[in-house]
Amino acid sequence: TQLKVGLLFGGRSGEHEVSIASAQAIARGITAPENQSKYSLTLFYIDKNGVWHPPTVSQEVLAQGVPLPETDIQPAQLWQFPPEAAEIEVWFPILHGPNGEDGTIQGLLTLMQVPCVGSGVLGSAVGMDKLAMKGVFGQAGLPQVKYMGVTRSQVWSNPCVFPKLCDEIEATLGYPCFVKPANLGSSVGISKVRTRSELEAALDSAASYDRRIIIEAGVTAREVECAVLGKEQPQASVVGEISFNSDFYDYETKYTAGRADLTIPAALPESVSQQIQEMAIQAFTTLDCAGLARVDFFYVESTGEVLINEVNTLPGFTATSMYPQLWEATGVPFPELVDQLIQLACSLE
Ligand code: ATP
Ligand code: MG
Ligand code: MG
Ligand code: MG
């Protein structure tokens, strides 16, 4: 008999469109010939307002690849779930960013008492918040860039406090530094800054996205990523490298075709690849991640140093995304990857 899989996509996040693209690929994986006898697929689209749509509408959105427009909604609509949701035996949420990757949906599905692909509440929440994540990495002894945390209220406070805050950032981190909303992805809201006025503008911009803001010392390094799959005994994939011509790996570079190149496996000394794989598994375990995560690193070639940048607990999952490509190159084809993730969600360990 087929297991009823509920694929949850879209979501109230800036990464809504990416989620639709990921869901298209995963839907193909779940319905691939090798998985057909195992799973039946039901689609649930969450629109930009946060409203869940029934499988018929969701199917249409997935097929068209176009989000439903934002509308005015009643609070009661957020409490309504399509009746088909009650029949789901395992959930596959492929929602990127806030309200999906951050433990909120994971909490809801835990309350429903149905297994769910990926990390639970703790791993998702800590993995999403860059300040919480880096605090835990630091405790675990994982090397990373120097950083500082500030809050929106400090940035938008009275005009006497703000210059002191900027002084402190300049003194602690110097330029260039990166200003980021703590809870986002796809480089949304991130600025690389080199001057005081850029720093001020970047803090103001980041504050418009999040209450919590992180500022990091900028490093000059190669960008490499490693995929992790598993639960109690997580495995690491081969390492991949991203190269691009822009100032940094920003939103446009990520989502404009031809702007970035993935090299899989990355051309690295064997000892460096191994170190990255070990650090990826350590990061996964220390954050209590489960199922999947893509761990991003900086490799400072001149010194041989490897710094951890971040964990993404629901990474981009289109057919050309880094996460599935890393597994493909490690010997796990896309349909088998999707199958393993669903099996891991259902396992009790
Ligand atoms: P993702 O889409 O991977 O979830 P994100 O929004 O979580 O992205 P980061 O991965 O933290 O953001 O940063 C995005 C990009 O900005 C990095 O890939 C890198 O190009 C650049 N970057 C971020 N932090 C630094 C840093 N401290 N030094 C140098 N470059 C950085
Ligand atoms: Mg991220
Ligand atoms: Mg992300
Ligand atoms: Mg990243």
PDB file of C-alpha atoms in Angstrom, residues 111-340:
ATOM      1  CA  LEU A 111       0.950  18.941  17.140  1.00  0.00           C
ATOM      2  CA  MET A 112      -0.824  17.054  14.328  1.00  0.00           C
ATOM      3  CA  GLN A 113       1.202  13.972  15.425  1.00  0.00           C
ATOM      4  CA  VAL A 114       2.271  13.118  11.891  1.00  0.00           C
ATOM      5  CA  PRO A 115       5.941  12.587  10.956  1.00  0.00           C
ATOM      6  CA  CYS A 116       7.632  15.321   9.004  1.00  0.00           C
ATOM      7  CA  VAL A 117      10.694  15.365   6.727  1.00  0.00           C
ATOM      8  CA  GLY A 118      13.659  17.330   8.069  1.00  0.00           C
ATOM      9  CA  SER A 119      14.588  18.886  11.376  1.00  0.00           C
ATOM     10  CA  GLY A 120      12.179  19.324  14.272  1.00  0.00           C
ATOM     11  CA  VAL A 121      11.396  22.523  16.149  1.00  0.00           C
ATOM     12  CA  LEU A 122      14.774  22.924  17.872  1.00  0.00           C
ATOM     13  CA  GLY A 123      17.083  22.273  14.917  1.00  0.00           C
ATOM     14  CA  SER A 124      14.929  24.352  12.599  1.00  0.00           C
ATOM     15  CA  ALA A 125      14.666  27.331  14.944  1.00  0.00           C
ATOM     16  CA  VAL A 126      18.331  27.419  15.936  1.00  0.00           C
ATOM     17  CA  GLY A 127      19.399  26.785  12.339  1.00  0.00           C
ATOM     18  CA  MET A 128      17.321  29.699  11.071  1.00  0.00           C
ATOM     19  CA  ASP A 129      18.539  32.366  13.498  1.00  0.00           C
ATOM     20  CA  LYS A 130      22.129  33.219  12.585  1.00  0.00           C
ATOM     21  CA  LEU A 131      22.862  34.649  16.056  1.00  0.00           C
ATOM     22  CA  ALA A 132      21.556  31.601  17.910  1.00  0.00           C
ATOM     23  CA  MET A 133      23.275  29.311  15.391  1.00  0.00           C
ATOM     24  CA  LYS A 134      26.658  31.006  15.732  1.00  0.00           C
ATOM     25  CA  GLY A 135      26.356  30.966  19.513  1.00  0.00           C
ATOM     26  CA  VAL A 136      25.933  27.191  19.386  1.00  0.00           C
ATOM     27  CA  PHE A 137      28.746  26.791  16.823  1.00  0.00           C
ATOM     28  CA  GLY A 138      31.021  28.790  19.112  1.00  0.00           C
ATOM     29  CA  GLN A 139      30.167  26.528  22.054  1.00  0.00           C
ATOM     30  CA  ALA A 140      30.984  23.501  19.915  1.00  0.00           C
ATOM     31  CA  GLY A 141      34.362  24.984  18.988  1.00  0.00           C
ATOM     32  CA  LEU A 142      33.569  25.341  15.288  1.00  0.00           C
ATOM     33  CA  PRO A 143      35.742  28.082  13.731  1.00  0.00           C
ATOM     34  CA  GLN A 144      33.812  31.012  12.273  1.00  0.00           C
ATOM     35  CA  VAL A 145      34.130  34.714  11.482  1.00  0.00           C
ATOM     36  CA  LYS A 146      33.935  37.329  14.217  1.00  0.00           C
ATOM     37  CA  TYR A 147      30.405  38.718  14.579  1.00  0.00           C
ATOM     38  CA  MET A 148      28.150  40.963  16.640  1.00  0.00           C
ATOM     39  CA  GLY A 149      24.432  40.997  17.276  1.00  0.00           C
ATOM     40  CA  VAL A 150      22.246  44.082  17.438  1.00  0.00           C
ATOM     41  CA  THR A 151      18.508  44.574  17.653  1.00  0.00           C
ATOM     42  CA  ARG A 152      16.112  46.625  15.568  1.00  0.00           C
ATOM     43  CA  SER A 153      15.348  48.809  18.548  1.00  0.00           C
ATOM     44  CA  GLN A 154      19.040  49.686  18.913  1.00  0.00           C
ATOM     45  CA  VAL A 155      19.173  50.623  15.226  1.00  0.00           C
ATOM     46  CA  TRP A 156      15.962  52.617  15.308  1.00  0.00           C
ATOM     47  CA  SER A 157      16.589  54.061  18.753  1.00  0.00           C
ATOM     48  CA  ASN A 158      17.192  57.708  19.566  1.00  0.00           C
ATOM     49  CA  PRO A 159      19.865  59.370  17.400  1.00  0.00           C
ATOM     50  CA  CYS A 160      22.394  59.477  20.269  1.00  0.00           C
ATOM     51  CA  VAL A 161      22.695  55.698  20.578  1.00  0.00           C
ATOM     52  CA  PHE A 162      23.065  54.838  16.885  1.00  0.00           C
ATOM     53  CA  PRO A 163      26.470  56.498  16.249  1.00  0.00           C
ATOM     54  CA  LYS A 164      27.933  54.699  19.285  1.00  0.00           C
ATOM     55  CA  LEU A 165      26.621  51.423  17.919  1.00  0.00           C
ATOM     56  CA  CYS A 166      28.292  52.106  14.567  1.00  0.00           C
ATOM     57  CA  ASP A 167      31.545  53.081  16.341  1.00  0.00           C
ATOM     58  CA  GLU A 168      31.496  49.784  18.189  1.00  0.00           C
ATOM     59  CA  ILE A 169      30.893  47.792  14.998  1.00  0.00           C
ATOM     60  CA  GLU A 170      33.737  49.586  13.222  1.00  0.00           C
ATOM     61  CA  ALA A 171      36.093  49.027  16.161  1.00  0.00           C
ATOM     62  CA  THR A 172      35.182  45.360  16.589  1.00  0.00           C
ATOM     63  CA  LEU A 173      34.795  44.142  13.014  1.00  0.00           C
ATOM     64  CA  GLY A 174      36.218  46.770  10.663  1.00  0.00           C
ATOM     65  CA  TYR A 175      35.487  46.900   6.932  1.00  0.00           C
ATOM     66  CA  PRO A 176      34.360  45.215   4.856  1.00  0.00           C
ATOM     67  CA  CYS A 177      31.663  43.679   6.982  1.00  0.00           C
ATOM     68  CA  PHE A 178      28.347  41.983   6.218  1.00  0.00           C
ATOM     69  CA  VAL A 179      25.066  43.156   7.717  1.00  0.00           C
ATOM     70  CA  LYS A 180      22.303  40.536   7.732  1.00  0.00           C
ATOM     71  CA  PRO A 181      18.815  40.046   9.103  1.00  0.00           C
ATOM     72  CA  ALA A 182      19.323  37.124  11.538  1.00  0.00           C
ATOM     73  CA  ASN A 183      16.375  35.076  10.238  1.00  0.00           C
ATOM     74  CA  LEU A 184      16.344  34.958   6.458  1.00  0.00           C
ATOM     75  CA  GLY A 185      17.854  33.189   3.489  1.00  0.00           C
ATOM     76  CA  SER A 186      18.665  33.609  -0.217  1.00  0.00           C
ATOM     77  CA  SER A 187      20.776  36.663   0.759  1.00  0.00           C
ATOM     78  CA  VAL A 188      17.594  38.737   1.177  1.00  0.00           C
ATOM     79  CA  GLY A 189      18.364  41.883   3.189  1.00  0.00           C
ATOM     80  CA  ILE A 190      22.142  41.253   3.250  1.00  0.00           C
ATOM     81  CA  SER A 191      24.613  44.061   2.484  1.00  0.00           C
ATOM     82  CA  LYS A 192      28.371  44.122   2.154  1.00  0.00           C
ATOM     83  CA  VAL A 193      29.551  47.454   3.525  1.00  0.00           C
ATOM     84  CA  ARG A 194      32.835  49.352   3.260  1.00  0.00           C
ATOM     85  CA  THR A 195      32.042  52.786   4.708  1.00  0.00           C
ATOM     86  CA  ARG A 196      30.229  54.369   7.620  1.00  0.00           C
ATOM     87  CA  SER A 197      27.364  55.597   5.461  1.00  0.00           C
ATOM     88  CA  GLU A 198      26.944  52.156   3.868  1.00  0.00           C
ATOM     89  CA  LEU A 199      26.929  50.625   7.346  1.00  0.00           C
ATOM     90  CA  GLU A 200      24.178  52.997   8.498  1.00  0.00           C
ATOM     91  CA  ALA A 201      22.051  52.274   5.442  1.00  0.00           C
ATOM     92  CA  ALA A 202      22.620  48.522   5.736  1.00  0.00           C
ATOM     93  CA  LEU A 203      21.593  48.426   9.400  1.00  0.00           C
ATOM     94  CA  ASP A 204      18.447  50.359   8.575  1.00  0.00           C
ATOM     95  CA  SER A 205      17.655  47.977   5.720  1.00  0.00           C
ATOM     96  CA  ALA A 206      18.313  44.820   7.766  1.00  0.00           C
ATOM     97  CA  ALA A 207      16.130  46.216  10.558  1.00  0.00           C
ATOM     98  CA  SER A 208      13.218  46.423   8.118  1.00  0.00           C
ATOM     99  CA  TYR A 209      13.413  42.616   7.682  1.00  0.00           C
ATOM    100  CA  ASP A 210      14.068  41.389  11.211  1.00  0.00           C
ATOM    101  CA  ARG A 211      14.153  42.385  14.872  1.00  0.00           C
ATOM    102  CA  ARG A 212      17.517  40.637  15.168  1.00  0.00           C
ATOM    103  CA  ILE A 213      20.527  41.675  13.086  1.00  0.00           C
ATOM    104  CA  ILE A 214      23.959  40.121  12.748  1.00  0.00           C
ATOM    105  CA  ILE A 215      27.093  41.910  11.556  1.00  0.00           C
ATOM    106  CA  GLU A 216      30.023  39.752  10.492  1.00  0.00           C
ATOM    107  CA  ALA A 217      33.636  40.495   9.624  1.00  0.00           C
ATOM    108  CA  GLY A 218      34.062  39.972   5.876  1.00  0.00           C
ATOM    109  CA  VAL A 219      36.462  37.264   4.724  1.00  0.00           C
ATOM    110  CA  THR A 220      38.069  36.745   1.338  1.00  0.00           C
ATOM    111  CA  ALA A 221      37.576  33.086   0.698  1.00  0.00           C
ATOM    112  CA  ARG A 222      36.315  30.390  -1.625  1.00  0.00           C
ATOM    113  CA  GLU A 223      32.704  29.385  -0.929  1.00  0.00           C
ATOM    114  CA  VAL A 224      32.114  25.686  -0.458  1.00  0.00           C
ATOM    115  CA  GLU A 225      29.072  23.714   0.637  1.00  0.00           C
ATOM    116  CA  CYS A 226      28.447  20.229   1.956  1.00  0.00           C
ATOM    117  CA  ALA A 227      25.150  18.309   2.105  1.00  0.00           C
ATOM    118  CA  VAL A 228      24.190  16.198   5.110  1.00  0.00           C
ATOM    119  CA  LEU A 229      21.612  13.392   5.068  1.00  0.00           C
ATOM    120  CA  GLY A 230      20.511  11.211   7.979  1.00  0.00           C
ATOM    121  CA  LYS A 231      19.432  11.352  11.585  1.00  0.00           C
ATOM    122  CA  GLU A 232      21.362   9.493  14.267  1.00  0.00           C
ATOM    123  CA  GLN A 233      24.173   8.599  11.850  1.00  0.00           C
ATOM    124  CA  PRO A 234      24.230  11.541   9.458  1.00  0.00           C
ATOM    125  CA  GLN A 235      26.338  11.226   6.295  1.00  0.00           C
ATOM    126  CA  ALA A 236      28.152  14.002   4.441  1.00  0.00           C
ATOM    127  CA  SER A 237      28.216  14.361   0.657  1.00  0.00           C
ATOM    128  CA  VAL A 238      31.145  15.367  -1.496  1.00  0.00           C
ATOM    129  CA  VAL A 239      31.953  19.082  -1.219  1.00  0.00           C
ATOM    130  CA  GLY A 240      30.779  21.558  -3.864  1.00  0.00           C
ATOM    131  CA  GLU A 241      32.064  25.016  -4.721  1.00  0.00           C
ATOM    132  CA  ILE A 242      30.227  28.103  -5.923  1.00  0.00           C
ATOM    133  CA  SER A 243      31.945  30.650  -8.130  1.00  0.00           C
ATOM    134  CA  PHE A 244      30.557  33.918  -9.472  1.00  0.00           C
ATOM    135  CA  ASN A 245      31.661  37.319 -10.666  1.00  0.00           C
ATOM    136  CA  SER A 246      29.569  39.593  -8.459  1.00  0.00           C
ATOM    137  CA  ASP A 247      30.712  41.275  -5.243  1.00  0.00           C
ATOM    138  CA  PHE A 248      29.209  38.484  -3.159  1.00  0.00           C
ATOM    139  CA  TYR A 249      26.703  35.628  -3.574  1.00  0.00           C
ATOM    140  CA  ASP A 250      23.648  37.887  -3.501  1.00  0.00           C
ATOM    141  CA  TYR A 251      20.015  37.196  -4.447  1.00  0.00           C
ATOM    142  CA  GLU A 252      20.436  38.166  -8.095  1.00  0.00           C
ATOM    143  CA  THR A 253      23.514  35.990  -8.522  1.00  0.00           C
ATOM    144  CA  LYS A 254      21.717  33.057  -6.880  1.00  0.00           C
ATOM    145  CA  TYR A 255      18.604  33.177  -9.042  1.00  0.00           C
ATOM    146  CA  THR A 256      19.707  34.563 -12.408  1.00  0.00           C
ATOM    147  CA  ALA A 257      20.593  31.708 -14.738  1.00  0.00           C
ATOM    148  CA  GLY A 258      24.242  31.663 -15.722  1.00  0.00           C
ATOM    149  CA  ARG A 259      25.461  33.996 -12.953  1.00  0.00           C
ATOM    150  CA  ALA A 260      26.963  31.336 -10.693  1.00  0.00           C
ATOM    151  CA  ASP A 261      28.785  28.099 -11.397  1.00  0.00           C
ATOM    152  CA  LEU A 262      28.706  25.009  -9.233  1.00  0.00           C
ATOM    153  CA  THR A 263      31.774  22.790  -9.259  1.00  0.00           C
ATOM    154  CA  ILE A 264      31.065  19.330  -7.897  1.00  0.00           C
ATOM    155  CA  PRO A 265      33.212  17.972  -6.429  1.00  0.00           C
ATOM    156  CA  ALA A 266      35.210  21.071  -5.548  1.00  0.00           C
ATOM    157  CA  ALA A 267      38.912  20.995  -6.420  1.00  0.00           C
ATOM    158  CA  LEU A 268      40.281  20.872  -2.873  1.00  0.00           C
ATOM    159  CA  PRO A 269      43.061  18.981  -1.125  1.00  0.00           C
ATOM    160  CA  GLU A 270      41.633  15.726   0.218  1.00  0.00           C
ATOM    161  CA  SER A 271      42.382  16.753   3.818  1.00  0.00           C
ATOM    162  CA  VAL A 272      40.385  19.984   3.392  1.00  0.00           C
ATOM    163  CA  SER A 273      37.365  18.162   1.928  1.00  0.00           C
ATOM    164  CA  GLN A 274      37.498  15.727   4.807  1.00  0.00           C
ATOM    165  CA  GLN A 275      37.684  18.519   7.358  1.00  0.00           C
ATOM    166  CA  ILE A 276      34.662  20.207   5.744  1.00  0.00           C
ATOM    167  CA  GLN A 277      32.686  16.952   5.824  1.00  0.00           C
ATOM    168  CA  GLU A 278      33.518  16.417   9.492  1.00  0.00           C
ATOM    169  CA  MET A 279      32.590  19.992  10.382  1.00  0.00           C
ATOM    170  CA  ALA A 280      29.308  19.655   8.428  1.00  0.00           C
ATOM    171  CA  ILE A 281      28.326  16.588  10.435  1.00  0.00           C
ATOM    172  CA  GLN A 282      29.380  18.230  13.696  1.00  0.00           C
ATOM    173  CA  ALA A 283      27.279  21.316  12.881  1.00  0.00           C
ATOM    174  CA  PHE A 284      24.290  19.104  11.973  1.00  0.00           C
ATOM    175  CA  THR A 285      24.541  17.106  15.181  1.00  0.00           C
ATOM    176  CA  THR A 286      25.223  20.014  17.487  1.00  0.00           C
ATOM    177  CA  LEU A 287      22.129  21.902  16.243  1.00  0.00           C
ATOM    178  CA  ASP A 288      19.976  18.738  16.554  1.00  0.00           C
ATOM    179  CA  CYS A 289      19.218  18.724  12.829  1.00  0.00           C
ATOM    180  CA  ALA A 290      17.499  15.747  11.187  1.00  0.00           C
ATOM    181  CA  GLY A 291      16.901  14.540   7.657  1.00  0.00           C
ATOM    182  CA  LEU A 292      18.707  17.118   5.592  1.00  0.00           C
ATOM    183  CA  ALA A 293      20.848  20.229   5.795  1.00  0.00           C
ATOM    184  CA  ARG A 294      23.218  22.095   3.554  1.00  0.00           C
ATOM    185  CA  VAL A 295      26.186  23.487   5.446  1.00  0.00           C
ATOM    186  CA  ASP A 296      27.973  26.520   3.941  1.00  0.00           C
ATOM    187  CA  PHE A 297      31.664  27.242   4.521  1.00  0.00           C
ATOM    188  CA  PHE A 298      34.421  29.709   3.695  1.00  0.00           C
ATOM    189  CA  TYR A 299      37.747  28.198   2.648  1.00  0.00           C
ATOM    190  CA  VAL A 300      40.573  30.706   3.070  1.00  0.00           C
ATOM    191  CA  GLU A 301      43.024  29.275   0.620  1.00  0.00           C
ATOM    192  CA  SER A 302      46.009  31.427   1.685  1.00  0.00           C
ATOM    193  CA  THR A 303      45.944  30.100   5.244  1.00  0.00           C
ATOM    194  CA  GLY A 304      44.202  26.763   4.686  1.00  0.00           C
ATOM    195  CA  GLU A 305      41.561  27.813   7.204  1.00  0.00           C
ATOM    196  CA  VAL A 306      37.979  26.492   6.990  1.00  0.00           C
ATOM    197  CA  LEU A 307      35.293  28.647   8.616  1.00  0.00           C
ATOM    198  CA  ILE A 308      31.687  27.578   8.993  1.00  0.00           C
ATOM    199  CA  ASN A 309      29.202  30.139   7.667  1.00  0.00           C
ATOM    200  CA  GLU A 310      25.774  28.622   8.241  1.00  0.00           C
ATOM    201  CA  VAL A 311      23.408  25.682   8.158  1.00  0.00           C
ATOM    202  CA  ASN A 312      20.302  25.645   5.956  1.00  0.00           C
ATOM    203  CA  THR A 313      17.810  23.088   7.240  1.00  0.00           C
ATOM    204  CA  LEU A 314      15.533  23.292   4.167  1.00  0.00           C
ATOM    205  CA  PRO A 315      17.955  24.184   1.377  1.00  0.00           C
ATOM    206  CA  GLY A 316      16.948  24.965  -2.201  1.00  0.00           C
ATOM    207  CA  PHE A 317      15.803  21.684  -3.742  1.00  0.00           C
ATOM    208  CA  THR A 318      15.283  22.274  -7.459  1.00  0.00           C
ATOM    209  CA  ALA A 319      16.840  19.746  -9.837  1.00  0.00           C
ATOM    210  CA  THR A 320      19.792  22.125 -10.312  1.00  0.00           C
ATOM    211  CA  SER A 321      20.172  23.145  -6.642  1.00  0.00           C
ATOM    212  CA  MET A 322      23.370  22.393  -4.763  1.00  0.00           C
ATOM    213  CA  TYR A 323      21.812  19.996  -2.209  1.00  0.00           C
ATOM    214  CA  PRO A 324      20.420  17.348  -4.610  1.00  0.00           C
ATOM    215  CA  GLN A 325      23.375  17.789  -6.976  1.00  0.00           C
ATOM    216  CA  LEU A 326      25.840  17.066  -4.175  1.00  0.00           C
ATOM    217  CA  TRP A 327      23.985  13.821  -3.415  1.00  0.00           C
ATOM    218  CA  GLU A 328      23.736  12.914  -7.089  1.00  0.00           C
ATOM    219  CA  ALA A 329      27.549  13.222  -7.278  1.00  0.00           C
ATOM    220  CA  THR A 330      27.884  11.149  -4.104  1.00  0.00           C
ATOM    221  CA  GLY A 331      25.824   8.343  -5.641  1.00  0.00           C
ATOM    222  CA  VAL A 332      22.290   9.143  -4.484  1.00  0.00           C
ATOM    223  CA  PRO A 333      20.053  10.016  -7.456  1.00  0.00           C
ATOM    224  CA  PHE A 334      17.183  12.501  -6.936  1.00  0.00           C
ATOM    225  CA  PRO A 335      14.298   9.995  -6.589  1.00  0.00           C
ATOM    226  CA  GLU A 336      16.304   7.910  -4.127  1.00  0.00           C
ATOM    227  CA  LEU A 337      17.194  11.038  -2.128  1.00  0.00           C
ATOM    228  CA  VAL A 338      13.532  11.953  -1.774  1.00  0.00           C
ATOM    229  CA  ASP A 339      12.732   8.352  -0.809  1.00  0.00           C
ATOM    230  CA  GLN A 340      15.468   8.318   1.861  1.00  0.00           C
TER     231      GLN A 340
END
